[in-house]
Amino acid sequence: MSHVFHRSARATPPLAVAGEGSYILGSDGRRYLDACGGAAVSCLGHSQQEVAEAIAAQAGRLAYAHSGFFTSEPAEELADLLVEGAPRGLDKVYFVLSGSEAVECALKMAHQYHRERGEPARRHVISRWQSYHGNTLGALSAGGNRARRAAYADLLIDMHHISPCHAYRGRQEGESAEDYGLRAADELEAKILELGPGTVSAFIAETVSGATLGAVPPAPGYFRRIREICDRHGVLLILDEVMCGMGRTGSLHACLAEGIAPDLMTVAKGLGAGFLPLGAVLVGGHVHAAFADGSGAFQHGHTFVGHPVACAGALATQKIIRREKLVEKVQAEERLVRALLEARFGQHPHVGDIRGRGFFFALELVADRDSKAPFAPERQLAATIKREAQARGLLCYPGAGTVDGEAGDHVLLAPPYTATGAELAEMVRLLGETLDALLG
Ligand code: PLP
C-alpha cells in the first residue's frame, strides 16, 4: 500500500523508473512515449546528462544560500540569459519555484507597483474565462476554469473575467479573424470602464491558451489591441507564458510572435525542463524602477527564491536549447506536426478543431462536427482518453470543460523539442488508435 497521497485517492499510478529520450520507462518494463511532457514541461525529453551534471556540480559547490543574504552565480547568469532573449523592456527576473508562484508574484508585484506610484485605488484584476493560471488561491482566483474554481469558490479572491479569444467557438458567421480578434479584445476596455478607470491593476492572459482551452493561439491583432487598451488605462499587462513560453510555440516567448511586450511575464515548466522545479517573472524595467524609486523593496518572498541548484539546472537547459537551436527546430517542424495531425484527424467525425503553434497542439473533440456540440460531460471522455492512451504506451494531456468549464473535451500534445520525426508520427498513430478504440 502506497503512503503517497496520489492524485486519485483510490488508485496508485504505475511506477516510473527511468527516462530515455522522449520515453518514460515503467517498472514493468513498459515504454511510454511522452507526447505531453507531463504538463508541457519536459521539453528536452528525459535523459540530458549535461543538465544532471550541472545540477550535481552546483549541489556539490553550494546547494542553498537564502536570497535575503546572497545572490548566486547560476541565478545571475540565468537572469542575464533570460533578459538577453526577452521581449523589449523586460530586464529583471524574479525566480520562484513554480508557475503558480510566478503568477502570485506577478499579481502582487502589479498591486504594489501601483501603490509605489501613488495609485492605491488600483486593486482589480481582470482575466479571461477558460484560462488557467495555477492552483494557489490567488492564481486560481485569476483562472477562469469554472470546474477548477468551483471546489474553492468560497475561498477565492474577487477577480473579473472577460471572454477568451477562441475563434473556433467565438467567431461569428462572416466575421474575419481580425475583426473577431478586435471584438474579443475590446471586451477588456468595456470591463475596465465598467469597473471604473483608475481601479484596475492588471490584465492577465495566457498568450497561447493551454491547459483548460487546449493550445489556442490568439486571433491576429488581438494582443496588439489588448496592449493599446492597457496602455490607455494604465493597466499592467501580465502575460502568463508558464505553459506556452520558453520555445514551446516556436519562438522563445509566444508574445514575440504577436509583436508586443508585456509589463510582466511569467514562465516556468520549459524553463527548467522538469529537471528541477523553477519559475520566474520577467519584469519590465519601468515596473522595477517604481520599486527602486519608491519604498525600495518588494513585499514578497519565499524561502527558495533564486534556488542556486534549480537555477543551475535551468541554466544548463537554456544553454542546450540555444546551442542546439531547438526553438528553430520547433518552428521548422510545426508544419510536420500539423500535417500529421491533419492527415489522421482532419476528416475524423469527432475532431472538431485541430489547433496550435510550434510543438503545442490540441484536438477539440465534438459529438457532432456541424453543430460543434460537445460530448456529454458524464461520459468523462478526456479522462477515458488519458487512461486508454497510457495503456497503449502514449502519454497525452486531455482536458475537460473546454467549452464552458463543464462540457467539452480536448487533447493537448506537447512533445519534447528534441522529438524525432518518427516519434511525432508514433504520437499521432497511437492517439489515432486511442480515439478509434473509444469513439469508433
Ligand atoms: N499558468 C499556466 C498558463 C499554466 O498552464 C500552469 C500550469 O499548468 C500554471 C500557471 C501553474 O503552474 P504550476 O503547476 O507550476 O504551479
Coordinates of C-alpha atoms and ligand atoms in Angstrom, one line a residue:
M1 CA 0.0 0.0 0.0
S2 CA 1.4 3.4 -1.0
H3 CA 1.6 6.1 1.6
V4 CA 1.8 8.8 -1.0
F5 CA -1.3 10.9 -1.3
H6 CA -1.8 10.4 -5.0
R7 CA -4.0 12.5 -7.3
S8 CA -6.5 9.6 -7.4
A9 CA -7.4 8.8 -3.8
R10 CA -8.4 5.3 -4.9
A11 CA -5.5 4.1 -7.1
T12 CA -1.7 4.2 -7.3
P13 CA -0.3 5.1 -10.7
P14 CA 2.4 2.9 -12.4
L15 CA 5.9 3.3 -11.1
A16 CA 8.2 5.3 -13.4
V17 CA 11.8 4.3 -13.0
A18 CA 13.9 5.9 -15.8
G19 CA 13.8 8.3 -18.7
E20 CA 15.2 7.6 -22.2
G21 CA 14.9 10.5 -24.7
S22 CA 11.2 11.0 -25.4
Y23 CA 10.2 8.0 -23.3
I24 CA 9.5 7.2 -19.7
L25 CA 10.2 3.6 -18.6
G26 CA 7.9 1.9 -16.1
S27 CA 9.0 -0.6 -13.5
D28 CA 7.1 -3.3 -15.5
G29 CA 9.5 -2.7 -18.5
R30 CA 6.9 -0.7 -20.5
R31 CA 8.0 2.3 -22.5
Y32 CA 5.7 5.3 -22.6
L33 CA 6.1 7.9 -25.4
D34 CA 5.9 11.2 -23.5
A35 CA 3.9 13.4 -26.0
C36 CA 2.9 16.0 -23.4
G37 CA 6.0 16.4 -21.3
G38 CA 3.7 15.7 -18.2
A39 CA 2.1 19.2 -18.5
A40 CA 4.2 20.7 -21.2
V41 CA 7.3 20.6 -19.0
S42 CA 9.9 18.1 -20.3
C43 CA 11.0 20.0 -23.4
L44 CA 14.4 18.2 -23.6
G45 CA 13.0 14.7 -23.0
H46 CA 14.1 12.6 -20.1
S47 CA 17.8 12.0 -20.4
Q48 CA 20.1 15.0 -20.6
Q49 CA 23.3 14.1 -18.8
E50 CA 24.6 17.6 -19.2
V51 CA 21.8 19.1 -17.1
A52 CA 22.1 16.3 -14.5
E53 CA 25.8 17.1 -14.2
A54 CA 25.3 20.8 -13.9
I55 CA 22.8 20.2 -11.1
A56 CA 25.2 17.8 -9.3
A57 CA 28.1 20.2 -9.6
Q58 CA 26.1 23.1 -8.1
A59 CA 24.7 21.0 -5.3
G60 CA 28.3 19.9 -4.6
R61 CA 29.6 23.5 -4.6
L62 CA 26.8 25.4 -2.9
A63 CA 23.3 24.0 -2.6
Y64 CA 21.5 26.9 -1.0
A65 CA 22.0 30.4 0.1
H66 CA 19.0 32.5 1.1
S67 CA 18.2 35.3 -1.3
G68 CA 17.9 37.7 1.6
F69 CA 21.6 37.3 2.2
F70 CA 23.2 36.4 -1.1
T71 CA 22.7 36.1 -4.8
S72 CA 24.4 33.2 -6.7
E73 CA 26.3 32.7 -9.9
P74 CA 23.7 30.4 -11.6
A75 CA 20.9 32.9 -10.7
E76 CA 22.8 35.8 -12.1
E77 CA 23.9 34.0 -15.2
L78 CA 20.4 32.6 -15.9
A79 CA 18.9 36.1 -15.4
D80 CA 21.4 37.5 -17.9
L81 CA 20.5 34.9 -20.4
L82 CA 16.7 35.3 -20.0
V83 CA 16.9 39.1 -20.3
E84 CA 19.0 38.7 -23.5
G85 CA 16.2 36.9 -25.2
A86 CA 13.3 38.7 -23.6
P87 CA 10.7 40.9 -25.2
R88 CA 11.6 44.5 -25.2
G89 CA 11.8 46.3 -21.9
L90 CA 11.8 43.2 -19.7
D91 CA 15.1 43.4 -17.9
K92 CA 14.7 42.0 -14.4
V93 CA 14.0 38.4 -13.3
Y94 CA 12.3 37.2 -10.1
F95 CA 12.9 33.5 -9.6
V96 CA 10.4 31.3 -7.9
L97 CA 9.7 27.5 -8.0
S98 CA 6.5 27.0 -9.9
G99 CA 4.1 28.6 -12.4
S100 CA 1.5 29.3 -9.6
E101 CA 4.1 31.1 -7.6
A102 CA 5.1 33.1 -10.6
V103 CA 1.5 34.2 -11.1
E104 CA 1.1 35.0 -7.4
C105 CA 4.2 37.0 -7.6
A106 CA 3.2 38.9 -10.8
L107 CA -0.2 39.8 -9.4
K108 CA 1.3 41.1 -6.1
M109 CA 4.0 43.0 -8.0
A110 CA 1.4 44.7 -10.1
H111 CA -0.6 45.6 -6.9
Q112 CA 2.4 47.1 -5.1
Y113 CA 3.6 48.8 -8.3
H114 CA 0.5 51.0 -8.4
R115 CA 0.9 51.8 -4.7
E116 CA 4.5 52.8 -5.2
R117 CA 3.3 55.2 -7.8
G118 CA 0.6 56.7 -5.6
E119 CA -2.4 54.9 -7.2
P120 CA -3.8 52.8 -4.3
A121 CA -7.2 52.6 -5.9
R122 CA -6.0 50.1 -8.5
R123 CA -7.0 46.8 -7.0
H124 CA -9.0 44.9 -9.7
V125 CA -7.5 42.1 -11.7
I126 CA -9.1 41.1 -15.0
S127 CA -8.6 37.7 -16.6
R128 CA -10.4 35.5 -19.0
W129 CA -12.9 32.7 -18.7
Q130 CA -11.5 29.3 -19.6
S131 CA -8.0 30.3 -18.6
Y132 CA -5.7 28.5 -16.2
H133 CA -3.1 30.4 -14.1
G134 CA -2.3 27.9 -11.4
N135 CA -3.8 26.3 -8.2
T136 CA -2.7 28.5 -5.4
L137 CA -5.6 30.7 -4.2
G138 CA -4.6 33.9 -5.9
A139 CA -3.8 32.2 -9.2
L140 CA -6.9 30.1 -9.0
S141 CA -8.9 33.3 -8.5
A142 CA -7.5 34.7 -11.6
G143 CA -8.1 31.5 -13.5
G144 CA -11.3 31.1 -15.5
N145 CA -12.0 27.4 -15.5
R146 CA -15.3 27.1 -13.7
A147 CA -14.8 23.4 -12.6
R148 CA -11.4 24.1 -11.1
R149 CA -12.7 27.2 -9.3
A150 CA -16.0 25.5 -8.1
A151 CA -14.5 23.4 -5.2
Y152 CA -12.9 26.6 -3.6
A153 CA -15.5 29.2 -4.7
D154 CA -15.9 30.5 -1.2
L155 CA -12.2 31.0 -0.7
L156 CA -11.4 32.8 -3.9
I157 CA -10.5 36.5 -4.2
D158 CA -12.9 38.5 -6.2
M159 CA -11.4 39.0 -9.7
H160 CA -13.1 39.7 -13.0
H161 CA -13.3 37.8 -16.3
I162 CA -13.9 38.5 -19.9
S163 CA -14.4 36.1 -22.8
P164 CA -11.4 34.1 -24.1
C165 CA -10.2 34.7 -27.6
H166 CA -11.2 31.4 -29.2
A167 CA -12.2 31.7 -32.8
Y168 CA -13.5 28.2 -33.2
R169 CA -16.3 28.9 -30.8
G170 CA -16.4 32.7 -30.6
R171 CA -16.2 33.9 -34.2
Q172 CA -19.4 34.9 -35.8
E173 CA -20.6 33.8 -39.3
G174 CA -19.0 36.1 -41.9
E175 CA -16.7 37.8 -39.3
S176 CA -13.0 37.9 -40.3
A177 CA -10.3 36.6 -37.9
E178 CA -9.0 40.1 -37.5
D179 CA -12.4 41.6 -36.7
Y180 CA -13.1 38.8 -34.2
G181 CA -9.8 39.4 -32.5
L182 CA -10.5 43.1 -32.1
R183 CA -14.1 42.4 -30.9
A184 CA -12.7 40.0 -28.3
A185 CA -10.0 42.4 -27.2
D186 CA -12.5 45.3 -26.9
E187 CA -14.3 43.4 -24.1
L188 CA -11.3 44.3 -21.9
E189 CA -11.9 48.0 -22.4
A190 CA -15.6 47.6 -21.7
K191 CA -14.7 45.8 -18.4
I192 CA -12.2 48.4 -17.4
L193 CA -14.8 51.1 -18.0
E194 CA -17.4 49.1 -16.0
L195 CA -15.1 48.7 -13.0
G196 CA -14.0 52.3 -13.2
P197 CA -10.9 53.6 -14.9
G198 CA -8.2 54.0 -12.3
T199 CA -9.3 51.0 -10.3
V200 CA -7.8 48.2 -12.5
S201 CA -4.4 46.9 -11.6
A202 CA -3.7 44.3 -14.2
F203 CA -5.0 42.2 -17.0
I204 CA -3.6 38.6 -17.1
A205 CA -3.8 36.2 -20.0
E206 CA -2.1 33.2 -21.5
T207 CA -0.5 34.3 -24.8
V208 CA -1.4 30.9 -26.3
S209 CA -4.1 29.3 -24.1
G210 CA -3.1 26.0 -22.7
A211 CA -4.4 23.6 -20.1
T212 CA -8.0 24.4 -20.0
L213 CA -8.8 25.6 -23.5
G214 CA -6.3 23.5 -25.4
A215 CA -3.5 25.2 -27.4
V216 CA -5.5 28.2 -28.8
P217 CA -3.3 30.9 -30.5
P218 CA -4.7 34.4 -30.3
A219 CA -6.6 35.9 -33.3
P220 CA -4.4 38.2 -35.4
G221 CA -4.2 41.6 -33.8
Y222 CA -5.8 40.6 -30.6
F223 CA -2.8 41.2 -28.3
R224 CA -1.8 44.4 -30.1
R225 CA -5.3 45.8 -29.3
I226 CA -5.0 44.5 -25.7
R227 CA -1.7 46.2 -25.3
E228 CA -3.2 49.5 -26.6
I229 CA -6.1 49.2 -24.1
C230 CA -3.8 48.5 -21.2
D231 CA -1.6 51.5 -22.1
R232 CA -4.6 53.8 -22.5
H233 CA -5.9 52.9 -19.0
G234 CA -2.6 52.5 -17.1
V235 CA -3.3 48.8 -16.6
L236 CA -0.3 46.4 -16.4
L237 CA -0.3 43.6 -18.9
I238 CA 0.7 40.3 -17.4
L239 CA 1.3 37.5 -20.0
D240 CA 1.3 34.1 -18.5
E241 CA 3.7 32.0 -20.6
V242 CA 4.1 29.3 -18.0
M243 CA 2.9 26.7 -20.5
C244 CA 3.3 28.3 -23.9
G245 CA 6.6 30.1 -23.3
M246 CA 10.3 29.2 -23.4
G247 CA 10.2 27.9 -27.0
R248 CA 7.1 25.7 -26.8
T249 CA 5.3 27.6 -29.6
G250 CA 8.3 28.0 -31.9
S251 CA 9.5 31.4 -30.6
L252 CA 11.4 31.8 -27.3
H253 CA 8.4 33.7 -25.9
A254 CA 5.0 33.4 -27.5
C255 CA 4.4 37.1 -27.4
L256 CA 7.3 37.7 -29.7
A257 CA 5.1 36.3 -32.5
E258 CA 2.4 38.8 -31.6
G259 CA 4.7 41.8 -31.9
I260 CA 4.1 43.0 -28.3
A261 CA 5.8 43.0 -25.0
P262 CA 4.0 42.7 -21.6
D263 CA 4.9 44.6 -18.4
L264 CA 5.3 41.3 -16.6
M265 CA 5.7 37.8 -17.9
T266 CA 5.5 34.5 -16.1
V267 CA 7.5 31.5 -17.2
A268 CA 8.1 28.0 -15.6
K269 CA 7.7 24.5 -17.0
G270 CA 10.1 24.5 -20.0
L271 CA 12.4 27.0 -18.2
G272 CA 13.9 24.1 -16.2
A273 CA 12.5 21.4 -18.4
G274 CA 11.5 19.4 -15.4
F275 CA 15.0 18.5 -14.1
L276 CA 14.2 20.7 -11.1
P277 CA 11.3 23.0 -10.4
L278 CA 11.8 26.6 -11.4
G279 CA 9.5 29.5 -12.3
A280 CA 10.2 33.2 -12.9
V281 CA 8.6 36.5 -13.5
L282 CA 10.3 38.7 -16.2
V283 CA 9.8 42.3 -15.1
G284 CA 9.7 45.4 -17.1
G285 CA 12.4 48.0 -16.3
H286 CA 9.7 50.6 -15.6
V287 CA 8.0 48.3 -13.1
H288 CA 11.2 47.6 -11.3
A289 CA 12.0 51.4 -11.3
A290 CA 8.8 52.1 -9.4
F291 CA 10.1 49.9 -6.5
A292 CA 13.7 51.3 -6.7
D293 CA 12.4 54.9 -6.7
G294 CA 9.7 54.1 -4.1
S295 CA 9.8 52.1 -1.0
G296 CA 12.9 50.2 -2.2
A297 CA 11.6 46.7 -1.6
F298 CA 9.0 44.2 -2.9
Q299 CA 6.9 43.0 0.0
H300 CA 7.1 39.4 -1.1
G301 CA 9.4 36.4 -0.9
H302 CA 9.7 32.6 -0.4
T303 CA 12.4 30.6 1.3
F304 CA 13.6 29.1 -2.0
V305 CA 13.6 32.2 -4.2
G306 CA 16.5 32.0 -6.6
H307 CA 17.5 28.5 -5.5
P308 CA 21.1 28.0 -6.8
V309 CA 20.7 24.4 -7.8
A310 CA 17.4 24.9 -9.6
C311 CA 18.9 27.9 -11.4
A312 CA 21.9 25.8 -12.4
G313 CA 19.7 23.1 -13.9
A314 CA 17.6 25.7 -15.8
L315 CA 20.8 27.5 -17.0
A316 CA 22.1 24.2 -18.4
T317 CA 18.7 23.6 -20.0
Q318 CA 18.6 27.0 -21.6
K319 CA 22.1 26.7 -22.9
I320 CA 21.3 23.4 -24.6
I321 CA 18.1 24.9 -26.2
R322 CA 20.2 27.8 -27.6
R323 CA 23.2 25.7 -28.7
E324 CA 21.2 23.0 -30.4
K325 CA 18.9 25.6 -32.0
L326 CA 15.8 23.8 -30.6
V327 CA 13.4 26.7 -30.8
E328 CA 14.3 27.0 -34.5
K329 CA 13.7 23.2 -34.8
V330 CA 10.3 23.5 -33.2
Q331 CA 9.4 26.4 -35.5
A332 CA 10.5 24.5 -38.6
E333 CA 8.8 21.3 -37.7
E334 CA 5.4 22.8 -36.7
R335 CA 4.4 22.2 -40.3
L336 CA 5.2 18.5 -39.9
V337 CA 3.1 18.1 -36.7
R338 CA 0.2 20.0 -38.3
A339 CA 0.4 17.8 -41.4
L340 CA 0.5 14.6 -39.4
L341 CA -2.5 15.7 -37.4
E342 CA -4.5 16.9 -40.4
A343 CA -3.8 13.7 -42.3
R344 CA -5.0 11.5 -39.4
F345 CA -7.8 13.6 -37.9
G346 CA -8.8 16.2 -40.5
Q347 CA -11.8 14.1 -41.5
H348 CA -12.4 12.5 -38.2
P349 CA -16.1 12.8 -37.4
H350 CA -15.4 13.6 -33.8
V351 CA -12.5 16.0 -34.2
G352 CA -14.0 19.5 -34.5
D353 CA -10.8 21.6 -34.4
I354 CA -7.1 21.0 -34.8
R355 CA -5.1 23.9 -33.5
G356 CA -1.8 25.0 -32.1
R357 CA 1.6 26.5 -32.7
G358 CA 5.1 25.1 -32.6
F359 CA 5.1 21.8 -30.6
F360 CA 1.9 22.8 -28.8
F361 CA -1.2 21.4 -30.4
A362 CA -4.7 20.2 -29.4
L363 CA -7.6 18.4 -30.9
E364 CA -11.1 19.6 -29.7
L365 CA -13.5 16.6 -29.7
V366 CA -17.1 17.0 -30.5
A367 CA -20.1 14.7 -30.7
D368 CA -21.1 16.4 -33.9
R369 CA -18.9 18.4 -36.2
D370 CA -21.6 20.6 -37.9
S371 CA -23.2 21.8 -34.7
K372 CA -19.9 21.6 -32.7
A373 CA -21.9 20.0 -29.9
P374 CA -19.6 18.5 -27.2
F375 CA -19.9 15.1 -25.7
A376 CA -22.0 14.8 -22.5
P377 CA -19.7 15.6 -19.5
E378 CA -21.0 12.4 -17.8
R379 CA -19.1 10.4 -20.4
Q380 CA -15.8 11.7 -18.9
L381 CA -14.2 11.4 -22.3
A382 CA -11.0 13.3 -21.5
A383 CA -10.2 11.1 -18.5
T384 CA -11.0 8.0 -20.5
I385 CA -8.7 9.0 -23.3
K386 CA -5.9 9.7 -20.9
R387 CA -6.2 6.1 -19.4
E388 CA -6.7 4.4 -22.8
A389 CA -3.7 6.2 -24.3
Q390 CA -1.4 5.4 -21.4
A391 CA -2.5 1.8 -21.7
R392 CA -1.3 1.9 -25.3
G393 CA 2.1 3.5 -24.3
L394 CA 1.2 7.1 -25.1
L395 CA 1.2 10.0 -22.6
C396 CA -1.0 12.8 -23.7
Y397 CA -2.8 15.6 -21.8
P398 CA -6.6 15.6 -22.3
G399 CA -8.7 18.2 -20.6
A400 CA -12.4 18.6 -20.0
G401 CA -14.7 21.6 -19.8
T402 CA -13.3 23.1 -23.0
V403 CA -16.5 24.8 -24.0
D404 CA -17.7 26.4 -20.8
G405 CA -15.8 24.8 -17.9
E406 CA -18.1 21.8 -17.8
A407 CA -18.8 20.5 -21.2
G408 CA -16.3 19.9 -24.0
D409 CA -13.1 17.8 -24.3
H410 CA -9.7 18.3 -25.9
V411 CA -6.4 16.5 -26.1
L412 CA -3.3 18.6 -25.7
L413 CA 0.0 17.5 -27.2
A414 CA 3.4 19.0 -26.2
P415 CA 6.2 16.6 -27.3
P416 CA 9.9 17.3 -26.4
Y417 CA 11.6 19.8 -28.7
T418 CA 14.1 17.0 -29.3
A419 CA 11.4 14.6 -30.6
T420 CA 12.3 12.9 -33.9
G421 CA 10.0 12.7 -36.9
A422 CA 9.4 9.0 -36.2
E423 CA 8.4 9.8 -32.6
L424 CA 6.0 12.5 -33.8
A425 CA 4.5 10.0 -36.2
E426 CA 4.2 7.5 -33.4
M427 CA 2.5 10.0 -31.2
V428 CA -0.2 10.6 -33.9
R429 CA -0.6 6.9 -34.7
L430 CA -1.1 6.0 -31.0
L431 CA -3.5 8.9 -30.5
G432 CA -5.4 7.8 -33.6
E433 CA -5.7 4.2 -32.3
T434 CA -6.8 5.5 -28.9
L435 CA -9.6 7.7 -30.4
D436 CA -10.7 4.9 -32.7
A437 CA -11.0 2.5 -29.8
L438 CA -13.1 4.9 -27.8
L439 CA -15.1 6.7 -30.5
G440 CA -15.3 4.2 -33.3
Ligands
PLP1 N1 -0.1 29.2 -15.6 C1 -0.3 28.4 -16.7 C2 -0.6 29.1 -18.0 C3 -0.3 27.1 -16.6 O1 -0.5 26.3 -17.6 C4 0.0 26.5 -15.3 C5 0.1 25.0 -15.1 O2 -0.4 24.3 -16.0 C6 0.3 27.3 -14.2 C7 0.2 28.7 -14.4 C8 0.6 26.8 -12.9 O3 1.9 26.2 -12.9 P1 2.3 25.2 -11.7 O4 1.5 24.0 -11.9 O5 3.8 25.0 -12.0 O6 2.1 25.8 -10.4

